[in-house]
Amino acid sequence: MNRLRRYSLPYLVWMGIFILIPTVVLLILAFSDLSLYRPGTFRLSLANFAIFSLPTTQRAIWNSFRFAGIAAAICFIIGYPVAFYLSKLGIRVRKILISLLIVPLWSNMLLRINAWEKIFTANSIVTDVFGLSISLVGTDAAIVLGMVAMYLPFMVFPIFSVLEKMDPKLVEAARDLGANDVQTFFRVVFPLSGGGVISGFVMTFLPALTTFVLPAYLGLGKYTLIGTLIESKFIKEAADSRALSINQGSLISLFLMILSITAFLLVIRVDKEGETLI
Amino acid sequence: MRKVLRDRLYKGIGLTFLAATLLILYAPILVILVLSVNDSRRGYAWEGFTLKWYSALFTGSALTEPILNTLAVAFTATAVATVLGTIFAIGINALEKKRRVKMVLLNNIPVVNPDIVTAISLMIVFSLLSLTFGFGTVLLAHIFFSMPYVILSILPALRKLDANLYEAGLDLGCSRGQAVTKVILPNIATGIFSGAMMAFTMSIDDFVITYFTSGANYMNVSTWLYSKLRLPQAFTPAAYAYNIIIFAVTIAVIVSSNLVNVRKERLKNEKIG
């Protein structure tokens, strides 16, 4: 068995190349005027921080946190009862229902968002076929609901995987000791499922916080979120060779990286082996 | 009596929320299905039933090249990520506990990282290496983001495997290679298969990472969609048809493989019984 250990070594090198190097480079870019494509001058500076004082940036950060926070909370309110209900079912039905939650994710995300855009548009094809006329595109609600629709399963899965493994004897013990349903739930079941809840919040909040496709379609392009900012700094403005756009983009990405490292530390405190992640 | 009522109430709430979830998840699929058989290029209104978007997929359209690119990347990335992921997973599993936990943590970083952060990291590495953005960079990127999932789905199977089996294989005269291919691999085959399926489904639908690592001239279906959904003249509803076909094929593969597994289990149980 010990001979097999060396097979893990190349993976360490591979991850080093793709995780460590870009993090260092992002740091350098964020705190300097170095150009990624035409390295010339190099001066350490804090000038890139100026983007955080722009109203557009501030609004983007505020809106992203607000939308992603509300969306994750809605996912939790819907997702927890669903995961709880599923964990109580027989193994056969449970397996079928879980696959039913996975299957829609195999449909292209851009097309699913495009479909939501049609659902949220009054007098669209959805009105013709299903008689439904909702006018929501271009509003906060459309973006939040879109986030819920895209990321809800990622709240259900980790909570379900924790509840499924929970020892039913613990619930019996609580009953025997005189706890009623509500007490059993809030003092035994819920605290024990905390790891799944934390993973669920991370797996819904982070993608919602960083999306740039959703606001482009469901917000009709009127909203600038954090993802939109990064997209424009790295792709659109970089294509126009706008000075420092990549450096400013790197600074915002670094901000996201710190957030996701924090989230990561939270997850590994409750789930070392990553069992709630798939 | 009160308990029965209360149980019914809990069940009712669970069922209602489950129904709501399924509705939210399947509503867009239904809309895509309708759009794929709608006789209208713009898709603003229902203009009658047609299958022409499905046939357009096979006779060629603006989508042909992005579809071929998507499939080429998905198949190659899945193959490479599955083979390498299996080797790495076997290596990680053989580590002593402390190191193993650390490696699993490292493995999970890209899983938790939002796509856009992974995408930018990869874009930076590729720029530093002065690689030409296109098929090669997209392929590397897809191998990178799908491999952790392959490893995550193989590790539990490896942990269940008795470590002594490998040694027993060696004692019984297997070469080291044979001990891996004849003892370890058959026992973790289900984990490898589900890892491969996960890699494939993630690669075929990826947008964000491809968008940042493909450069201006190489497109997969998702990046093509992103540039064309707002341009009715350039868009074709064949995209909806493509999505429905891929969707149906994925379901068929998963369902049939599950059936095979169920049948195998049953045979095993009958033999034992």
mmCIF file of N, CA and C in Angstrom, chain A residues 133-224:
data_model
loop_
_atom_site.group_PDB
_atom_site.id
_atom_site.type_symbol
_atom_site.label_atom_id
_atom_site.label_comp_id
_atom_site.label_asym_id
_atom_site.label_seq_id
_atom_site.Cartn_x
_atom_site.Cartn_y
_atom_site.Cartn_z
ATOM 1 N N SER A 133 -48.818 35.056 -17.638
ATOM 2 C CA SER A 133 -48.222 36.321 -18.049
ATOM 3 C C SER A 133 -47.661 37.052 -16.830
ATOM 4 N N ILE A 134 -46.365 36.919 -16.627
ATOM 5 C CA ILE A 134 -45.724 37.545 -15.476
ATOM 6 C C ILE A 134 -44.759 38.598 -15.996
ATOM 7 N N SER A 135 -44.775 39.765 -15.386
ATOM 8 C CA SER A 135 -43.826 40.777 -15.822
ATOM 9 C C SER A 135 -42.836 41.072 -14.697
ATOM 10 N N LEU A 136 -41.683 40.433 -14.763
ATOM 11 C CA LEU A 136 -40.705 40.594 -13.694
ATOM 12 C C LEU A 136 -39.302 40.937 -14.184
ATOM 13 N N VAL A 137 -39.005 40.676 -15.466
ATOM 14 C CA VAL A 137 -37.627 40.887 -15.919
ATOM 15 C C VAL A 137 -37.185 42.315 -15.642
ATOM 16 N N GLY A 138 -35.912 42.446 -15.298
ATOM 17 C CA GLY A 138 -35.365 43.770 -15.025
ATOM 18 C C GLY A 138 -35.602 44.242 -13.604
ATOM 19 N N THR A 139 -36.121 43.353 -12.730
ATOM 20 C CA THR A 139 -36.326 43.755 -11.339
ATOM 21 C C THR A 139 -35.443 42.931 -10.398
ATOM 22 N N ASP A 140 -35.331 43.420 -9.161
ATOM 23 C CA ASP A 140 -34.582 42.685 -8.132
ATOM 24 C C ASP A 140 -35.149 41.282 -7.975
ATOM 25 N N ALA A 141 -36.504 41.205 -7.948
ATOM 26 C CA ALA A 141 -37.167 39.928 -7.697
ATOM 27 C C ALA A 141 -36.781 38.886 -8.743
ATOM 28 N N ALA A 142 -36.696 39.307 -10.006
ATOM 29 C CA ALA A 142 -36.354 38.360 -11.070
ATOM 30 C C ALA A 142 -34.977 37.766 -10.825
ATOM 31 N N ILE A 143 -34.026 38.625 -10.406
ATOM 32 C CA ILE A 143 -32.662 38.137 -10.185
ATOM 33 C C ILE A 143 -32.619 37.178 -8.996
ATOM 34 N N VAL A 144 -33.290 37.569 -7.899
ATOM 35 C CA VAL A 144 -33.285 36.716 -6.701
ATOM 36 C C VAL A 144 -33.950 35.368 -6.996
ATOM 37 N N LEU A 145 -35.126 35.418 -7.660
ATOM 38 C CA LEU A 145 -35.818 34.164 -7.974
ATOM 39 C C LEU A 145 -34.993 33.308 -8.933
ATOM 40 N N GLY A 146 -34.318 33.955 -9.865
ATOM 41 C CA GLY A 146 -33.431 33.228 -10.782
ATOM 42 C C GLY A 146 -32.331 32.517 -10.011
ATOM 43 N N MET A 147 -31.755 33.205 -9.029
ATOM 44 C CA MET A 147 -30.712 32.589 -8.204
ATOM 45 C C MET A 147 -31.258 31.373 -7.465
ATOM 46 N N VAL A 148 -32.467 31.537 -6.891
ATOM 47 C CA VAL A 148 -33.083 30.412 -6.170
ATOM 48 C C VAL A 148 -33.256 29.229 -7.121
ATOM 49 N N ALA A 149 -33.781 29.519 -8.329
ATOM 50 C CA ALA A 149 -34.041 28.444 -9.284
ATOM 51 C C ALA A 149 -32.755 27.731 -9.698
ATOM 52 N N MET A 150 -31.648 28.480 -9.816
ATOM 53 C CA MET A 150 -30.394 27.870 -10.260
ATOM 54 C C MET A 150 -29.724 27.071 -9.151
ATOM 55 N N TYR A 151 -29.775 27.563 -7.902
ATOM 56 C CA TYR A 151 -28.901 26.986 -6.872
ATOM 57 C C TYR A 151 -29.618 26.205 -5.778
ATOM 58 N N LEU A 152 -30.954 26.163 -5.816
ATOM 59 C CA LEU A 152 -31.706 25.450 -4.777
ATOM 60 C C LEU A 152 -31.226 24.010 -4.503
ATOM 61 N N PRO A 153 -30.973 23.199 -5.558
ATOM 62 C CA PRO A 153 -30.537 21.822 -5.278
ATOM 63 C C PRO A 153 -29.252 21.767 -4.452
ATOM 64 N N PHE A 154 -28.393 22.778 -4.588
ATOM 65 C CA PHE A 154 -27.122 22.761 -3.864
ATOM 66 C C PHE A 154 -27.303 23.056 -2.373
ATOM 67 N N MET A 155 -28.510 23.485 -1.997
ATOM 68 C CA MET A 155 -28.847 23.593 -0.576
ATOM 69 C C MET A 155 -29.403 22.253 -0.092
ATOM 70 N N VAL A 156 -30.215 21.620 -0.934
ATOM 71 C CA VAL A 156 -30.859 20.363 -0.526
ATOM 72 C C VAL A 156 -29.829 19.240 -0.341
ATOM 73 N N PHE A 157 -28.922 19.059 -1.303
ATOM 74 C CA PHE A 157 -28.009 17.905 -1.272
ATOM 75 C C PHE A 157 -27.186 17.797 0.002
ATOM 76 N N PRO A 158 -26.431 18.834 0.404
ATOM 77 C CA PRO A 158 -25.596 18.657 1.607
ATOM 78 C C PRO A 158 -26.422 18.435 2.877
ATOM 79 N N ILE A 159 -27.566 19.116 3.006
ATOM 80 C CA ILE A 159 -28.393 18.916 4.203
ATOM 81 C C ILE A 159 -28.935 17.491 4.209
ATOM 82 N N PHE A 160 -29.383 17.049 3.034
ATOM 83 C CA PHE A 160 -29.904 15.685 2.927
ATOM 84 C C PHE A 160 -28.826 14.660 3.290
ATOM 85 N N SER A 161 -27.591 14.878 2.795
ATOM 86 C CA SER A 161 -26.572 13.847 3.024
ATOM 87 C C SER A 161 -26.220 13.746 4.510
ATOM 88 N N VAL A 162 -26.362 14.841 5.260
ATOM 89 C CA VAL A 162 -26.122 14.774 6.706
ATOM 90 C C VAL A 162 -27.301 14.100 7.417
ATOM 91 N N LEU A 163 -28.522 14.517 7.049
ATOM 92 C CA LEU A 163 -29.715 13.951 7.702
ATOM 93 C C LEU A 163 -29.847 12.453 7.438
ATOM 94 N N GLU A 164 -29.461 12.048 6.214
ATOM 95 C CA GLU A 164 -29.579 10.651 5.832
ATOM 96 C C GLU A 164 -28.693 9.764 6.706
ATOM 97 N N LYS A 165 -27.513 10.305 7.081
ATOM 98 C CA LYS A 165 -26.568 9.494 7.845
ATOM 99 C C LYS A 165 -26.821 9.564 9.348
ATOM 100 N N MET A 166 -27.746 10.469 9.749
ATOM 101 C CA MET A 166 -27.967 10.635 11.182
ATOM 102 C C MET A 166 -28.561 9.368 11.800
ATOM 103 N N ASP A 167 -28.055 8.998 12.964
ATOM 104 C CA ASP A 167 -28.514 7.784 13.643
ATOM 105 C C ASP A 167 -29.928 7.991 14.198
ATOM 106 N N PRO A 168 -30.913 7.207 13.727
ATOM 107 C CA PRO A 168 -32.298 7.389 14.201
ATOM 108 C C PRO A 168 -32.422 7.144 15.709
ATOM 109 N N LYS A 169 -31.434 6.426 16.260
ATOM 110 C CA LYS A 169 -31.477 6.154 17.707
ATOM 111 C C LYS A 169 -31.379 7.446 18.515
ATOM 112 N N LEU A 170 -30.722 8.462 17.926
ATOM 113 C CA LEU A 170 -30.594 9.734 18.647
ATOM 114 C C LEU A 170 -31.959 10.360 18.864
ATOM 115 N N VAL A 171 -32.813 10.275 17.829
ATOM 116 C CA VAL A 171 -34.161 10.818 17.944
ATOM 117 C C VAL A 171 -34.950 10.022 18.978
ATOM 118 N N GLU A 172 -34.823 8.703 18.909
ATOM 119 C CA GLU A 172 -35.512 7.860 19.898
ATOM 120 C C GLU A 172 -35.066 8.197 21.314
ATOM 121 N N ALA A 173 -33.768 8.362 21.473
ATOM 122 C CA ALA A 173 -33.231 8.682 22.800
ATOM 123 C C ALA A 173 -33.828 9.979 23.319
ATOM 124 N N ALA A 174 -33.914 10.989 22.429
ATOM 125 C CA ALA A 174 -34.481 12.277 22.839
ATOM 126 C C ALA A 174 -35.928 12.099 23.277
ATOM 127 N N ARG A 175 -36.678 11.278 22.514
ATOM 128 C CA ARG A 175 -38.073 11.001 22.860
ATOM 129 C C ARG A 175 -38.151 10.325 24.238
ATOM 130 N N ASP A 176 -37.318 9.290 24.411
ATOM 131 C CA ASP A 176 -37.329 8.543 25.671
ATOM 132 C C ASP A 176 -37.030 9.453 26.845
ATOM 133 N N LEU A 177 -36.221 10.449 26.582
ATOM 134 C CA LEU A 177 -35.855 11.358 27.666
ATOM 135 C C LEU A 177 -36.905 12.445 27.855
ATOM 136 N N GLY A 178 -37.997 12.354 27.087
ATOM 137 C CA GLY A 178 -39.133 13.225 27.345
ATOM 138 C C GLY A 178 -39.255 14.443 26.444
ATOM 139 N N ALA A 179 -38.453 14.538 25.388
ATOM 140 C CA ALA A 179 -38.571 15.698 24.505
ATOM 141 C C ALA A 179 -39.742 15.501 23.555
ATOM 142 N N ASN A 180 -40.472 16.574 23.259
ATOM 143 C CA ASN A 180 -41.533 16.452 22.253
ATOM 144 C C ASN A 180 -40.940 16.681 20.860
ATOM 145 N N ASP A 181 -41.785 16.618 19.825
ATOM 146 C CA ASP A 181 -41.306 16.745 18.440
ATOM 147 C C ASP A 181 -40.464 17.989 18.216
ATOM 148 N N VAL A 182 -41.034 19.134 18.670
ATOM 149 C CA VAL A 182 -40.370 20.410 18.414
ATOM 150 C C VAL A 182 -39.022 20.458 19.124
ATOM 151 N N GLN A 183 -39.016 20.010 20.393
ATOM 152 C CA GLN A 183 -37.743 20.009 21.141
ATOM 153 C C GLN A 183 -36.726 19.079 20.496
ATOM 154 N N THR A 184 -37.202 17.886 20.109
ATOM 155 C CA THR A 184 -36.290 16.930 19.463
ATOM 156 C C THR A 184 -35.661 17.561 18.235
ATOM 157 N N PHE A 185 -36.509 18.241 17.441
ATOM 158 C CA PHE A 185 -35.982 18.828 16.213
ATOM 159 C C PHE A 185 -34.954 19.922 16.495
ATOM 160 N N PHE A 186 -35.354 20.885 17.358
ATOM 161 C CA PHE A 186 -34.468 22.040 17.540
ATOM 162 C C PHE A 186 -33.252 21.757 18.407
ATOM 163 N N ARG A 187 -33.338 20.741 19.283
ATOM 164 C CA ARG A 187 -32.207 20.507 20.180
ATOM 165 C C ARG A 187 -31.365 19.323 19.783
ATOM 166 N N VAL A 188 -31.881 18.454 18.910
ATOM 167 C CA VAL A 188 -31.092 17.289 18.497
ATOM 168 C C VAL A 188 -30.835 17.288 16.988
ATOM 169 N N VAL A 189 -31.931 17.199 16.208
ATOM 170 C CA VAL A 189 -31.778 17.025 14.759
ATOM 171 C C VAL A 189 -31.094 18.228 14.106
ATOM 172 N N PHE A 190 -31.644 19.426 14.342
ATOM 173 C CA PHE A 190 -31.114 20.606 13.659
ATOM 174 C C PHE A 190 -29.634 20.882 13.980
ATOM 175 N N PRO A 191 -29.243 20.867 15.275
ATOM 176 C CA PRO A 191 -27.827 21.102 15.559
ATOM 177 C C PRO A 191 -26.917 20.065 14.896
ATOM 178 N N LEU A 192 -27.381 18.822 14.827
ATOM 179 C CA LEU A 192 -26.554 17.783 14.205
ATOM 180 C C LEU A 192 -26.463 17.947 12.686
ATOM 181 N N SER A 193 -27.429 18.659 12.094
ATOM 182 C CA SER A 193 -27.370 18.852 10.650
ATOM 183 C C SER A 193 -26.663 20.154 10.287
ATOM 184 N N GLY A 194 -26.113 20.830 11.302
ATOM 185 C CA GLY A 194 -25.463 22.124 11.084
ATOM 186 C C GLY A 194 -24.414 22.111 9.986
ATOM 187 N N GLY A 195 -23.639 21.030 9.910
ATOM 188 C CA GLY A 195 -22.599 20.937 8.880
ATOM 189 C C GLY A 195 -23.185 21.017 7.489
ATOM 190 N N GLY A 196 -24.281 20.306 7.278
ATOM 191 C CA GLY A 196 -24.937 20.335 5.978
ATOM 192 C C GLY A 196 -25.490 21.713 5.664
ATOM 193 N N VAL A 197 -26.029 22.370 6.680
ATOM 194 C CA VAL A 197 -26.588 23.712 6.489
ATOM 195 C C VAL A 197 -25.488 24.688 6.070
ATOM 196 N N ILE A 198 -24.332 24.604 6.749
ATOM 197 C CA ILE A 198 -23.225 25.510 6.406
ATOM 198 C C ILE A 198 -22.740 25.254 4.982
ATOM 199 N N SER A 199 -22.525 23.969 4.639
ATOM 200 C CA SER A 199 -22.135 23.642 3.257
ATOM 201 C C SER A 199 -23.175 24.167 2.276
ATOM 202 N N GLY A 200 -24.449 23.978 2.608
ATOM 203 C CA GLY A 200 -25.527 24.421 1.732
ATOM 204 C C GLY A 200 -25.499 25.924 1.507
ATOM 205 N N PHE A 201 -25.292 26.690 2.585
ATOM 206 C CA PHE A 201 -25.219 28.147 2.444
ATOM 207 C C PHE A 201 -24.036 28.553 1.568
ATOM 208 N N VAL A 202 -22.882 27.899 1.776
ATOM 209 C CA VAL A 202 -21.701 28.229 0.971
ATOM 210 C C VAL A 202 -21.940 27.896 -0.496
ATOM 211 N N MET A 203 -22.521 26.707 -0.746
ATOM 212 C CA MET A 203 -22.688 26.258 -2.127
ATOM 213 C C MET A 203 -23.796 27.010 -2.869
ATOM 214 N N THR A 204 -24.660 27.744 -2.162
ATOM 215 C CA THR A 204 -25.653 28.566 -2.856
ATOM 216 C C THR A 204 -25.248 30.046 -2.858
ATOM 217 N N PHE A 205 -24.703 30.506 -1.723
ATOM 218 C CA PHE A 205 -24.367 31.930 -1.606
ATOM 219 C C PHE A 205 -23.217 32.324 -2.544
ATOM 220 N N LEU A 206 -22.128 31.518 -2.548
ATOM 221 C CA LEU A 206 -20.965 31.900 -3.366
ATOM 222 C C LEU A 206 -21.261 31.993 -4.868
ATOM 223 N N PRO A 207 -21.890 30.962 -5.466
ATOM 224 C CA PRO A 207 -22.187 31.119 -6.893
ATOM 225 C C PRO A 207 -23.165 32.260 -7.162
ATOM 226 N N ALA A 208 -24.126 32.475 -6.261
ATOM 227 C CA ALA A 208 -25.076 33.572 -6.470
ATOM 228 C C ALA A 208 -24.357 34.918 -6.380
ATOM 229 N N LEU A 209 -23.409 35.002 -5.455
ATOM 230 C CA LEU A 209 -22.673 36.254 -5.247
ATOM 231 C C LEU A 209 -21.832 36.622 -6.469
ATOM 232 N N THR A 210 -21.366 35.600 -7.211
ATOM 233 C CA THR A 210 -20.385 35.857 -8.259
ATOM 234 C C THR A 210 -20.940 35.749 -9.675
ATOM 235 N N THR A 211 -22.241 35.470 -9.811
ATOM 236 C CA THR A 211 -22.769 35.276 -11.168
ATOM 237 C C THR A 211 -22.763 36.577 -11.973
ATOM 238 N N PHE A 212 -22.500 36.445 -13.273
ATOM 239 C CA PHE A 212 -22.666 37.626 -14.126
ATOM 240 C C PHE A 212 -23.637 37.333 -15.277
ATOM 241 N N VAL A 213 -24.038 36.058 -15.406
ATOM 242 C CA VAL A 213 -24.983 35.695 -16.457
ATOM 243 C C VAL A 213 -26.406 36.076 -16.051
ATOM 244 N N LEU A 214 -26.755 35.762 -14.795
ATOM 245 C CA LEU A 214 -28.111 36.066 -14.316
ATOM 246 C C LEU A 214 -28.489 37.539 -14.464
ATOM 247 N N PRO A 215 -27.664 38.480 -13.955
ATOM 248 C CA PRO A 215 -28.057 39.885 -14.116
ATOM 249 C C PRO A 215 -28.096 40.306 -15.579
ATOM 250 N N ALA A 216 -27.252 39.669 -16.418
ATOM 251 C CA ALA A 216 -27.249 40.057 -17.837
ATOM 252 C C ALA A 216 -28.599 39.744 -18.482
ATOM 253 N N TYR A 217 -29.205 38.596 -18.128
ATOM 254 C CA TYR A 217 -30.474 38.222 -18.766
ATOM 255 C C TYR A 217 -31.689 38.629 -17.945
ATOM 256 N N LEU A 218 -31.751 38.170 -16.685
ATOM 257 C CA LEU A 218 -32.954 38.441 -15.892
ATOM 258 C C LEU A 218 -33.004 39.889 -15.426
ATOM 259 N N GLY A 219 -31.839 40.554 -15.364
ATOM 260 C CA GLY A 219 -31.814 41.964 -14.992
ATOM 261 C C GLY A 219 -31.777 42.853 -16.216
ATOM 262 N N LEU A 220 -31.915 42.228 -17.401
ATOM 263 C CA LEU A 220 -31.861 42.944 -18.678
ATOM 264 C C LEU A 220 -30.612 43.818 -18.793
ATOM 265 N N GLY A 221 -29.532 43.405 -18.134
ATOM 266 C CA GLY A 221 -28.283 44.140 -18.238
ATOM 267 C C GLY A 221 -28.270 45.462 -17.481
ATOM 268 N N LYS A 222 -29.348 45.720 -16.704
ATOM 269 C CA LYS A 222 -29.398 46.999 -15.981
ATOM 270 C C LYS A 222 -28.612 46.951 -14.677
ATOM 271 N N TYR A 223 -28.299 45.729 -14.242
ATOM 272 C CA TYR A 223 -27.635 45.578 -12.951
ATOM 273 C C TYR A 223 -26.158 45.278 -13.137
ATOM 274 N N THR A 224 -25.318 45.899 -12.308
ATOM 275 C CA THR A 224 -23.912 45.537 -12.262
ATOM 276 C C THR A 224 -23.688 44.823 -10.939
#
